[in-house]
Short mmCIF file of C-alpha atoms in Angstrom, two decimals:
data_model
loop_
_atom_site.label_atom_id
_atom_site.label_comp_id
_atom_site.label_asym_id
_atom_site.label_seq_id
_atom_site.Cartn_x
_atom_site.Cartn_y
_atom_site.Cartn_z
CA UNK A 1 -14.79 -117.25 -49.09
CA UNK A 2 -16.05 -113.79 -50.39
CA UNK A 3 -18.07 -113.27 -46.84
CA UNK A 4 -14.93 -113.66 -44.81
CA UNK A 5 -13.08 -111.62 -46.70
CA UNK A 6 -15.24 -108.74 -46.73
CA UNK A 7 -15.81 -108.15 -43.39
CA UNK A 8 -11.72 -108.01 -43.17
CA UNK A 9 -12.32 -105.20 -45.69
CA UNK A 10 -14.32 -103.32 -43.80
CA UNK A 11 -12.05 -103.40 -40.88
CA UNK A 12 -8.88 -102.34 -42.65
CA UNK A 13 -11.26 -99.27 -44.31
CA UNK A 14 -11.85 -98.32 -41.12
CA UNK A 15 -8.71 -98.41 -39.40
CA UNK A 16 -7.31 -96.66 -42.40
CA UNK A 17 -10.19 -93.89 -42.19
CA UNK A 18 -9.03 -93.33 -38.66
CA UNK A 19 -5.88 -93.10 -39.31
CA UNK A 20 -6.30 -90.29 -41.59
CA UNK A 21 -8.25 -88.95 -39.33
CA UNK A 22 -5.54 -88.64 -36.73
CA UNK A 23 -3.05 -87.42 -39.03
CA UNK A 24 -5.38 -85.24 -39.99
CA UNK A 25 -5.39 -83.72 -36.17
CA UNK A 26 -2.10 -83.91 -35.72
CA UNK A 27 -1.52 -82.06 -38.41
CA UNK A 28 -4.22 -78.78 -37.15
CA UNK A 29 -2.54 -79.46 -33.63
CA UNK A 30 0.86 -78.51 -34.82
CA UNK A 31 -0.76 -75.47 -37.19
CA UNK A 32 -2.32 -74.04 -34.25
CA UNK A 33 0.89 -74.42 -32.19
CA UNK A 34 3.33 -73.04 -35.03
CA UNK A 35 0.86 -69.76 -35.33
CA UNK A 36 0.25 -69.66 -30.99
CA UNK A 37 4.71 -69.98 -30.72
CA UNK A 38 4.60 -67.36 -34.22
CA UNK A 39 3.20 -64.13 -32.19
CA UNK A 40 -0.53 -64.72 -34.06
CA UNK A 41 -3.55 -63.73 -32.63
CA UNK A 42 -6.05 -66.79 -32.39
CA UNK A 43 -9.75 -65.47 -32.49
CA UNK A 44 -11.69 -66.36 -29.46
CA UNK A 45 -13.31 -69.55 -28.87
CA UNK A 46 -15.87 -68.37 -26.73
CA UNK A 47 -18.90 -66.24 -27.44
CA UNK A 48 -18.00 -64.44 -24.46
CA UNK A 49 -16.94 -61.10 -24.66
CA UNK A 50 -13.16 -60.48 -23.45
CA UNK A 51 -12.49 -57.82 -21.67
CA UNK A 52 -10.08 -55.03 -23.16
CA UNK A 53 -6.63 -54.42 -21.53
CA UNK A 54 -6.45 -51.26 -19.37
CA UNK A 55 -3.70 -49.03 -20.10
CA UNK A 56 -0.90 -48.91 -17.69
CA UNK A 57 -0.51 -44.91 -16.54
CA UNK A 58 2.58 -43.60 -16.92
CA UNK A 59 4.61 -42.85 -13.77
CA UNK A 60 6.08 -39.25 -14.12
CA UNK A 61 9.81 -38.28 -14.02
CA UNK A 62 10.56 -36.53 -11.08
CA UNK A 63 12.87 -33.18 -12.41
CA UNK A 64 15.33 -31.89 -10.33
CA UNK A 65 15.42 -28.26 -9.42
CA UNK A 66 18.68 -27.79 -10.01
CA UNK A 67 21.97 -29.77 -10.57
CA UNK A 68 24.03 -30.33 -7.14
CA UNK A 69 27.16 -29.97 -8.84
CA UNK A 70 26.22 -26.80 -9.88
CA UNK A 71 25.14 -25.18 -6.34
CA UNK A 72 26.39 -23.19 -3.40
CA UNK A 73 28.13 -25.95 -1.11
CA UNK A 74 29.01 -24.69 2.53
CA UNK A 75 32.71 -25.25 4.06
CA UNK A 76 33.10 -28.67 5.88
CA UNK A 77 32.21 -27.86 9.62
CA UNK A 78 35.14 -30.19 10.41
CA UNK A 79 37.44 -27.48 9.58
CA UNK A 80 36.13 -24.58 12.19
CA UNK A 81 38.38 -25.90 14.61
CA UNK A 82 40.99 -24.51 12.87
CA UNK A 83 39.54 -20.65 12.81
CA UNK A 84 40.84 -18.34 15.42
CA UNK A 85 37.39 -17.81 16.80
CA UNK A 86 36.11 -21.27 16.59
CA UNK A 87 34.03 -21.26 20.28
CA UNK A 88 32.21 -18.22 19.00
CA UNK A 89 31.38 -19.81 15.60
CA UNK A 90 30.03 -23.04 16.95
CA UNK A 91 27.63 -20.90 19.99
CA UNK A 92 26.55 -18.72 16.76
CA UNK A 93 25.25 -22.22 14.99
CA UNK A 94 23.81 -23.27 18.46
CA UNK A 95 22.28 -20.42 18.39
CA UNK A 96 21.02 -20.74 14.71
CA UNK A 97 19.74 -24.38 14.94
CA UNK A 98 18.35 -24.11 19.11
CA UNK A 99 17.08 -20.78 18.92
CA UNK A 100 14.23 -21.01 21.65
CA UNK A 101 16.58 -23.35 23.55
CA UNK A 102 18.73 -20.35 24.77
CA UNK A 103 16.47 -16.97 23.63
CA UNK A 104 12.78 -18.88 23.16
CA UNK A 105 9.81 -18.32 25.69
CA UNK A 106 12.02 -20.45 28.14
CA UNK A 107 15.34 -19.50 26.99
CA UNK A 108 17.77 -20.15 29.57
CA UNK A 109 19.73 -16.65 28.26
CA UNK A 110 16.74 -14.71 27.26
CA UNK A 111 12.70 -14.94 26.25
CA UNK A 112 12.84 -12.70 23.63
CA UNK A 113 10.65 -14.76 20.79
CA UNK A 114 8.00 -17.18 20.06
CA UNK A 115 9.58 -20.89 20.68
CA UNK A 116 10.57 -21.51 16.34
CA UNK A 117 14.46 -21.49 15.36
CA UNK A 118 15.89 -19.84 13.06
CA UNK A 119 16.41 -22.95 11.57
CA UNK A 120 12.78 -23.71 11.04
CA UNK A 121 13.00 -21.42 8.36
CA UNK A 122 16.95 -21.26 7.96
CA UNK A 123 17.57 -25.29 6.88
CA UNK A 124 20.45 -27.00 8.01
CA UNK A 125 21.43 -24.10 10.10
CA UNK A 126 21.42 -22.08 7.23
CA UNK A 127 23.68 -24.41 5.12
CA UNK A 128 21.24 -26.31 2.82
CA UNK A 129 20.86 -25.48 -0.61
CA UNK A 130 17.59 -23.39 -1.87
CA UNK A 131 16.94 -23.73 1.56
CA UNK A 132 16.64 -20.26 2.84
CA UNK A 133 20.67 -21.02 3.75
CA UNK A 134 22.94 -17.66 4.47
CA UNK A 135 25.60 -18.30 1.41
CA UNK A 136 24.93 -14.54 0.19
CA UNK A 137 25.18 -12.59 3.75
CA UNK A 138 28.70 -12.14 3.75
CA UNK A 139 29.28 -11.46 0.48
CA UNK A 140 26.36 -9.02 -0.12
CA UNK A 141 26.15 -7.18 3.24
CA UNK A 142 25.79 -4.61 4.29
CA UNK A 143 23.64 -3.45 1.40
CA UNK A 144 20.58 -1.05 0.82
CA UNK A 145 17.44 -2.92 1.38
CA UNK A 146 14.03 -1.13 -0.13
CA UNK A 147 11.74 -2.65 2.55
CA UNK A 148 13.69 -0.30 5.22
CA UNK A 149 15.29 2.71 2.52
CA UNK A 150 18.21 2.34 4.59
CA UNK A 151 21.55 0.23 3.98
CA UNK A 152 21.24 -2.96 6.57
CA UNK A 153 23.91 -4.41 8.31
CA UNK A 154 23.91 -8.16 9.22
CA UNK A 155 23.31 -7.51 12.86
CA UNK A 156 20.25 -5.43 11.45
CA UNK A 157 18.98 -8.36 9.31
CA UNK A 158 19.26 -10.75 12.37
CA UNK A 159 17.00 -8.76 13.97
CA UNK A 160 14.37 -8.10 11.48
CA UNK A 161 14.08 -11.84 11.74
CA UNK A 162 13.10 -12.08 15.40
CA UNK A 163 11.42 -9.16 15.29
CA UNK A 164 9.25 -11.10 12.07
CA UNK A 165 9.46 -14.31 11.75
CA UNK A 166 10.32 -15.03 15.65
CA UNK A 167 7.71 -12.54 16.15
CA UNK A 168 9.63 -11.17 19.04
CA UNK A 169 12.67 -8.63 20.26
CA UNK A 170 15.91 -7.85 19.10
CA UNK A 171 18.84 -8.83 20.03
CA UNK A 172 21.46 -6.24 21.64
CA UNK A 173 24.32 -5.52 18.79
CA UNK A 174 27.46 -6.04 21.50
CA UNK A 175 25.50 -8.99 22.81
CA UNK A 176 27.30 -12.07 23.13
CA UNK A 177 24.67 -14.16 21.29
CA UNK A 178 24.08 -11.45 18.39
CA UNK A 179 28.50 -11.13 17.83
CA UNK A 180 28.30 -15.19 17.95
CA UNK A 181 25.27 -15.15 15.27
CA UNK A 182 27.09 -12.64 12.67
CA UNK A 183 30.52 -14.90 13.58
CA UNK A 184 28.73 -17.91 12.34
CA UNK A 185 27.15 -16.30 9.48
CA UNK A 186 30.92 -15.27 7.91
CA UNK A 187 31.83 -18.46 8.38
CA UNK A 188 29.27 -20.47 6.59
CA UNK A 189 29.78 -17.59 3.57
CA UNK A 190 33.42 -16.98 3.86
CA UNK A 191 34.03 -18.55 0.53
CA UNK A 192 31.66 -16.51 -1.59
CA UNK A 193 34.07 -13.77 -3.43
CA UNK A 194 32.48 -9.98 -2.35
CA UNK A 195 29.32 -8.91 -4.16
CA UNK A 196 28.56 -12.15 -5.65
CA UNK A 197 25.35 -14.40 -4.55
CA UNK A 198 26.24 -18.15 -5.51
CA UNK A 199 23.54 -20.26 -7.37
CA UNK A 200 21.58 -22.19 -4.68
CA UNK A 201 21.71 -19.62 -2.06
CA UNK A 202 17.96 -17.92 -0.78
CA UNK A 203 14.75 -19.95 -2.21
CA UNK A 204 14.07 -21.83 -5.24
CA UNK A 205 11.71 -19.23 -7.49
CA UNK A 206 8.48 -20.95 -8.46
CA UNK A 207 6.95 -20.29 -11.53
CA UNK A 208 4.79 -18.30 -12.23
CA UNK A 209 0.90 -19.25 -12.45
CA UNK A 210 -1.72 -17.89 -14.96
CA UNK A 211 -4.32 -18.20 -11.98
CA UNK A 212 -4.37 -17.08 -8.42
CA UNK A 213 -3.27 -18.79 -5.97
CA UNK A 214 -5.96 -20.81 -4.33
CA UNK A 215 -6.47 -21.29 -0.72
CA UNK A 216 -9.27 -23.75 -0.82
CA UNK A 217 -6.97 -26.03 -3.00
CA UNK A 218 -3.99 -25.38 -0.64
CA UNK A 219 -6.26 -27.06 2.11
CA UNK A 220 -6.05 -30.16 -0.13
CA UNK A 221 -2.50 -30.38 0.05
CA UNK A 222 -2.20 -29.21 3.42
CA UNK A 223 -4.10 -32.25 4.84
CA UNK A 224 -3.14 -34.77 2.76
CA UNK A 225 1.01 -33.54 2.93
CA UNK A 226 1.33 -31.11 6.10
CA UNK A 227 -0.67 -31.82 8.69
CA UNK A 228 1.02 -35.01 10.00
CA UNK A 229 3.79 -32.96 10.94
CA UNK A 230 2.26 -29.29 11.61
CA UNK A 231 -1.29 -30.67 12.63
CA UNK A 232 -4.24 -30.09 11.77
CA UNK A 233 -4.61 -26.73 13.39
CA UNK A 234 -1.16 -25.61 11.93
CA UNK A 235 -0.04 -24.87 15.72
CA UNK A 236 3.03 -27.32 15.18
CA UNK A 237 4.36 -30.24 17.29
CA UNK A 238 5.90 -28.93 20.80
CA UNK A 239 8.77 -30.83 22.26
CA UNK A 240 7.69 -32.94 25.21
CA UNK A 241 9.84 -30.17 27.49
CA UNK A 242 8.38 -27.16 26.04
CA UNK A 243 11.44 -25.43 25.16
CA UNK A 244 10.69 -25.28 21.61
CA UNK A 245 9.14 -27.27 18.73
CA UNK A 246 10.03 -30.71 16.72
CA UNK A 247 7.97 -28.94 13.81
CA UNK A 248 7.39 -25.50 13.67
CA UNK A 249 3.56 -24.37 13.63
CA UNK A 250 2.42 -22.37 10.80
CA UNK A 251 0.10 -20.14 12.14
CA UNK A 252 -1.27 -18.92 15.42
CA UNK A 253 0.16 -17.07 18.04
CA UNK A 254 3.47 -18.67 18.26
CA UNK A 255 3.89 -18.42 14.36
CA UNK A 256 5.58 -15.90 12.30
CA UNK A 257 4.05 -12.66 11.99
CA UNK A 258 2.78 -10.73 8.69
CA UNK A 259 5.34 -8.94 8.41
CA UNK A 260 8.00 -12.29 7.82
CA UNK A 261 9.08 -12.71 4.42
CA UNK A 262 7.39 -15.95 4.50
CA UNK A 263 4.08 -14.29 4.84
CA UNK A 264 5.18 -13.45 0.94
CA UNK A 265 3.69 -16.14 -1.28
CA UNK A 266 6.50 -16.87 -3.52
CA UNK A 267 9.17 -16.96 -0.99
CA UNK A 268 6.79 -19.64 0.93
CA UNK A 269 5.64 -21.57 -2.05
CA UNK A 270 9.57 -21.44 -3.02
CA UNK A 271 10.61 -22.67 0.65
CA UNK A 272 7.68 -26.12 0.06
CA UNK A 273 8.60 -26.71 -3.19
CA UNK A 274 12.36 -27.18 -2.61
CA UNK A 275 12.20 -28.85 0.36
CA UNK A 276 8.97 -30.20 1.59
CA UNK A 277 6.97 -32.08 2.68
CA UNK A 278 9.80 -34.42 4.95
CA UNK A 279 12.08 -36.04 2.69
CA UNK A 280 11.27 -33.18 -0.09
CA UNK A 281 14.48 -32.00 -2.00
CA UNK A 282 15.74 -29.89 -4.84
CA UNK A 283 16.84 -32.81 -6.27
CA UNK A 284 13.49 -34.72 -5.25
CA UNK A 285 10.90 -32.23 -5.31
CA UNK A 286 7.07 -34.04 -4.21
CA UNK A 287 4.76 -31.02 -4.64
CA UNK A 288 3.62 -29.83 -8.03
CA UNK A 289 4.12 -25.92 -8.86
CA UNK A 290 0.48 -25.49 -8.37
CA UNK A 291 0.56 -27.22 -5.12
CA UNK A 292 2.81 -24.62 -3.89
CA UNK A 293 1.55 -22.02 -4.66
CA UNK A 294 -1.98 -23.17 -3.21
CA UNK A 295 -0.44 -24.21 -0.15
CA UNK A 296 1.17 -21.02 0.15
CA UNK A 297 -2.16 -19.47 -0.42
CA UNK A 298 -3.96 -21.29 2.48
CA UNK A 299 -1.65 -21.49 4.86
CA UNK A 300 -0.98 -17.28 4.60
CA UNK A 301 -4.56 -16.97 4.69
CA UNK A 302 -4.42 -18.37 8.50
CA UNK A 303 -4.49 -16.04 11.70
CA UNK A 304 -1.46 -15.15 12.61
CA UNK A 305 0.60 -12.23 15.05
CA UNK A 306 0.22 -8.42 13.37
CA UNK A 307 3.38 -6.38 13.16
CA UNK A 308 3.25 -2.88 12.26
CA UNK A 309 4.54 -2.54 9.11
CA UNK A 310 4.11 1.36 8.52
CA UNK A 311 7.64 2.25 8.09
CA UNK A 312 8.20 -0.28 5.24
CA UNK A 313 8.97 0.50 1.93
CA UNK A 314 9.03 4.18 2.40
CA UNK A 315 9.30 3.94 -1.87
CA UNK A 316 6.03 2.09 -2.61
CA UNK A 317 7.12 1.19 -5.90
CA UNK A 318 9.83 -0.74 -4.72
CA UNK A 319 6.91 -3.17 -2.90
CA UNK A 320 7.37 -6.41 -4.61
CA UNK A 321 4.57 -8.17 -6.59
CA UNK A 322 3.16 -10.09 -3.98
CA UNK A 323 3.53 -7.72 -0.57
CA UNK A 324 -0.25 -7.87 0.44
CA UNK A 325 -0.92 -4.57 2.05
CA UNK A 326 -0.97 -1.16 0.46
CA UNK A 327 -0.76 1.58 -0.89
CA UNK A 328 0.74 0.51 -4.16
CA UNK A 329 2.28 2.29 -6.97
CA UNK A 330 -0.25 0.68 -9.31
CA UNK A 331 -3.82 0.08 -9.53
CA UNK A 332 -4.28 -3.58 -8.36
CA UNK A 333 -6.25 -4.69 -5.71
CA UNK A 334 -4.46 -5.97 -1.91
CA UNK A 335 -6.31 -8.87 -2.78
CA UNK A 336 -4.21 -9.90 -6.14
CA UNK A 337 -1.44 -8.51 -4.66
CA UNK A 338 -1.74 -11.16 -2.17
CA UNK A 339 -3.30 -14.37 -4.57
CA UNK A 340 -2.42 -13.63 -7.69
CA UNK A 341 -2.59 -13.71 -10.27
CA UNK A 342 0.99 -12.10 -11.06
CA UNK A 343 2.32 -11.65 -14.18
CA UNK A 344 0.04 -8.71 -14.72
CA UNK A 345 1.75 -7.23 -11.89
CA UNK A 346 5.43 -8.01 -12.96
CA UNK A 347 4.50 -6.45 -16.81
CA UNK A 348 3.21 -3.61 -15.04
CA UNK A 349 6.28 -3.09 -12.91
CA UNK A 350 8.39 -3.69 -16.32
CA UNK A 351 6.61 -1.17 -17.93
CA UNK A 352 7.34 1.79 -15.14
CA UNK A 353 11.25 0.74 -15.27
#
């Protein structure tokens, strides 16, 4: 009776040993599960090494330039019908945004400059905010300009730009295009109480750097953001009809000349920075500070027209900082005067006011 019943013994030990041993599992199965659901770390299993979690970079906030609300806006051009001279407003921004069209190297009313428009350097016709736009003319001309010692007139400031930055000739003051040009030009700044100059009208300033301006670095920039657009040999993209360009080139015959106010470093690096490369804003800026001014660097360091500049700033210490060609009123070299660096130049100036 005794052997029977042991080996029925046995068998209930060992059923109850197992059982215990799956409660036992159980019971580190649902441990490992409350600290996994918890937020606690398990260590590794493996002997393996586990590889460390790169850091995700940050992307950076692109800062407006400026607040719209707070800029220059031009009139609606869906009211000019209702000015008296209306026709001669809308030939004036024909004039402003197809400039080689009717007065370019094919110009069907005269070839008198280079192929650009004024609106390559003029945006939106001269309507777009920190764009180089013409919200100040009215107000503020004529005035005395220290480039030419003399008070300018707007017809006069018209000209300086094809005689610069068109690189060619100006424009007869009882002309029919030049009265059209000035009639536009009142128009887009009619609002603009006398003597005041709105925020947002001329460039964006740039800050300054605590370097010079690098054209080597410029280069960079310039291929990687311009040259799509300008190519590669900054000689610009020509419409298929040759009456003009779809982008403007940068240097080279058909560019501006050195005497443009572009050929200045800050007003160019102010010009990229506000509103390129294409689909650049104030409000969306894509180029760094740096990048502007290095592109401005490399791109005025290009061959370009000469203009003779000898009866500028008859009052050499009106030159501004960056006006690359002497003589000066201080003792820095053409070469900073160009590149930088600047604020060595502006405390100078400070000091002599």
């Amino acid at each position: 009776m005794n052997q029977m019943i042991q080996p029925f013994v046995k068998l209930i030990t060992l059923l109850v040993a197992l059982l215990g041993l799956a409660v036992a599992l159980v019971g580190v199965v649902g441990f490992v599960l409350f600290l996994s659901y918890s937020g606690v770390q398990l260590p590794s299993l493996t002997e393996k090494d586990q590889p460390v979690p790169e850091s995700i970079a940050e992307i950076p906030v692109v800062k407006a330039l400026a607040e719209a609300a707070s800029l220059w806006k031009a009139p609606d051009w869906a009211t000019v019908d209702g000015e008296p001279n209306a026709d001669e407003i809308k030939y004036g921004r024909e004039l402003v945004a197809n400039t080689s069209e009717f007065l370019g190297p094919k110009g069907k009313v005269k070839a008198i400059s280079n192929g650009m428009n004024c609106q390559n350097c003029h945006l939106q016709a001269g309507t777009a905010p920190l764009g180089n736009n013409y919200g100040a003319v009215a107000a503020t001309y004529p005035k005395f300009r220290a480039r030419s010692g003399t008070e300018e007139t707007i017809e006069k400031r018209i000209n300086d730009c094809f005689e610069r930055s068109l690189n060619g000739e100006a424009l007869e003051n009882n002309s029919k295009e030049m009265r059209a040009m000035v009639a536009y030009i009142k128009w887009v700044g009619k609002d603009v109480p006398k003597g005041e100059v709105p925020k947002g009208s001329g460039l964006y300033e740039v800050p300054l750097l605590d370097r010079a301006a690098d054209p080597i670095k410029g280069k960079l920039v310039y291929d990687n953001q311009c040259a799509s657009c300008h190519q590669a040999d900054g000689k610009g993209m020509p419409k298929p009809d040759g009456t003009g360009y779809l982008y403007p080139p940068l240097w080279g015959e058909n560019s501006y000349n050195h005497g443009a106010g572009l050929y200045r470093l800050s007003r160019f690096a102010g010009y990229v920075k506000a509103n390129m490369p294409l689909g650049a804003s104030f409000e969306n800026p894509m180029l760094s500070d740096e990048e502007a001014w290095d592109l401005a660097a490399y791109v005025n360091s290009m061959e370009r027209p000469a203009k003779d500049l000898s009866k500028d700033w008859p009052d050499i210490s009106k030159k501004p900082m960056d006006h690359p060609f002497g003589p000066f009123s201080d003792e820095f070299t053409e070469e900073q005067h160009k590149f930088g660096p600047f604020k060595p130049i502006q405390a100078a100036k400070a000091q002599t006011k």
